mmCIF file of C-alpha atoms in Angstrom:
data_model
loop_
_atom_site.group_PDB
_atom_site.id
_atom_site.type_symbol
_atom_site.label_atom_id
_atom_site.label_comp_id
_atom_site.label_asym_id
_atom_site.label_seq_id
_atom_site.Cartn_x
_atom_site.Cartn_y
_atom_site.Cartn_z
ATOM 1 C CA MET A 1450 139.034 56.819 -67.149
ATOM 2 C CA PRO A 1451 140.996 60.021 -67.637
ATOM 3 C CA THR A 1452 140.881 63.259 -65.760
ATOM 4 C CA ILE A 1453 140.802 66.167 -68.185
ATOM 5 C CA ALA A 1454 141.506 69.664 -66.879
ATOM 6 C CA VAL A 1455 141.270 72.812 -68.970
ATOM 7 C CA ASP A 1456 142.710 76.001 -67.498
ATOM 8 C CA ASP A 1457 140.212 78.705 -68.469
ATOM 9 C CA GLU A 1458 142.779 81.423 -67.770
ATOM 10 C CA LYS A 1459 145.062 79.951 -70.441
ATOM 11 C CA CYS A 1460 142.167 79.274 -72.837
ATOM 12 C CA PRO A 1461 140.423 82.648 -73.094
ATOM 13 C CA ASP A 1462 138.791 82.205 -76.526
ATOM 14 C CA PRO A 1463 137.987 78.587 -77.399
ATOM 15 C CA LEU A 1464 135.507 79.711 -80.066
ATOM 16 C CA SER A 1465 138.291 81.204 -82.161
ATOM 17 C CA CYS A 1466 140.888 78.522 -81.499
ATOM 18 C CA ARG A 1467 138.918 75.219 -81.440
ATOM 19 C CA LYS A 1468 142.090 73.225 -82.187
ATOM 20 C CA CYS A 1469 141.498 70.723 -79.394
ATOM 21 C CA LEU A 1470 137.857 70.303 -80.364
ATOM 22 C CA LEU A 1471 138.727 69.627 -83.989
ATOM 23 C CA ILE A 1472 141.654 67.258 -83.448
ATOM 24 C CA CYS A 1473 140.095 64.843 -80.951
ATOM 25 C CA PRO A 1474 139.294 61.662 -82.914
ATOM 26 C CA THR A 1475 136.582 60.558 -80.474
ATOM 27 C CA HIS A 1476 135.096 63.981 -79.630
ATOM 28 C CA VAL A 1477 135.873 63.756 -75.922
ATOM 29 C CA LEU A 1478 135.985 67.524 -75.532
ATOM 30 C CA GLY A 1479 132.963 69.764 -75.808
ATOM 31 C CA LEU A 1480 132.180 73.462 -75.854
ATOM 32 C CA GLY A 1481 129.927 74.933 -73.201
ATOM 33 C CA THR A 1482 129.458 78.123 -71.232
ATOM 34 C CA ASP A 1483 130.245 79.194 -67.713
ATOM 35 C CA VAL A 1484 126.949 81.073 -67.389
ATOM 36 C CA GLY A 1485 124.462 78.282 -68.029
ATOM 37 C CA VAL A 1486 121.363 78.458 -70.167
ATOM 38 C CA ARG A 1487 119.877 81.907 -70.672
ATOM 39 C CA LYS A 1488 116.756 82.192 -72.761
ATOM 40 C CA TYR A 1489 116.661 84.817 -75.489
ATOM 41 C CA CYS A 1490 120.161 86.078 -74.723
ATOM 42 C CA GLU A 1491 123.328 85.856 -76.743
ATOM 43 C CA THR A 1492 126.316 84.494 -74.889
ATOM 44 C CA ALA A 1493 129.446 86.626 -75.092
ATOM 45 C CA PRO A 1494 132.467 84.807 -76.541
ATOM 46 C CA ASP A 1495 134.422 85.145 -73.294
ATOM 47 C CA HIS A 1496 131.892 82.913 -71.517
ATOM 48 C CA PHE A 1497 132.578 79.835 -73.636
ATOM 49 C CA VAL A 1498 134.698 77.062 -72.104
ATOM 50 C CA VAL A 1499 136.122 73.707 -73.197
ATOM 51 C CA ARG A 1500 135.333 70.708 -71.005
ATOM 52 C CA GLY A 1501 135.709 66.957 -71.155
ATOM 53 C CA VAL A 1502 132.292 65.437 -71.819
ATOM 54 C CA ARG A 1503 132.834 61.862 -73.024
ATOM 55 C CA PHE A 1504 135.584 60.611 -70.741
ATOM 56 C CA ASP A 1505 134.879 56.955 -71.525
ATOM 57 C CA MET A 1506 135.696 57.592 -75.198
ATOM 58 C CA CYS A 1507 139.197 58.970 -74.507
ATOM 59 C CA THR A 1508 141.891 56.826 -76.133
ATOM 60 C CA GLY A 1509 144.782 58.630 -74.464
ATOM 61 C CA CYS A 1510 146.224 59.868 -77.750
ATOM 62 C CA MET A 1511 147.072 63.235 -76.131
ATOM 63 C CA ASP A 1512 146.474 65.066 -79.422
ATOM 64 C CA CYS A 1513 144.471 67.732 -77.582
ATOM 65 C CA VAL A 1514 147.366 68.409 -75.219
ATOM 66 C CA GLU A 1515 149.899 68.574 -78.047
ATOM 67 C CA VAL A 1516 147.842 70.863 -80.317
ATOM 68 C CA CYS A 1517 146.899 73.403 -77.629
ATOM 69 C CA PRO A 1518 148.952 76.552 -78.336
ATOM 70 C CA ARG A 1519 148.550 77.799 -74.754
ATOM 71 C CA ASN A 1520 149.217 74.568 -72.819
ATOM 72 C CA ALA A 1521 145.767 74.836 -71.247
ATOM 73 C CA ILE A 1522 144.846 71.125 -71.314
ATOM 74 C CA GLN A 1523 146.080 68.418 -68.995
ATOM 75 C CA VAL A 1524 145.047 64.777 -69.255
ATOM 76 C CA SER A 1525 145.925 62.212 -66.621
ATOM 77 C CA PHE A 1526 144.929 58.619 -66.043
ATOM 78 C CA ASN A 1527 144.391 56.572 -62.912
ATOM 79 C CA GLU A 1528 146.664 53.612 -62.262
ATOM 80 C CA GLY A 1529 146.324 50.947 -64.892
ATOM 81 C CA GLY A 1530 145.123 53.444 -67.527
ATOM 82 C CA ALA A 1531 146.693 54.475 -70.792
ATOM 83 C CA ARG A 1532 149.659 56.854 -70.876
#
């Protein structure tokens, strides 16, 4: 299984960009927040983050890494894995 790291400093506005979320053929990446669930409150755009959520579905295509305009995503595999 892969290790997927997203540097939040390099990815300040995933809501506007969404390139990695849209390109992943198996929807490995997901959008969440760094503040958790808050009832009856809007979440400010700067609190949204991209995270790996379906690691077992990753094919190792590296499309997310290649499409990221800010080089915020790193994908690595354990020994014996893909790429």
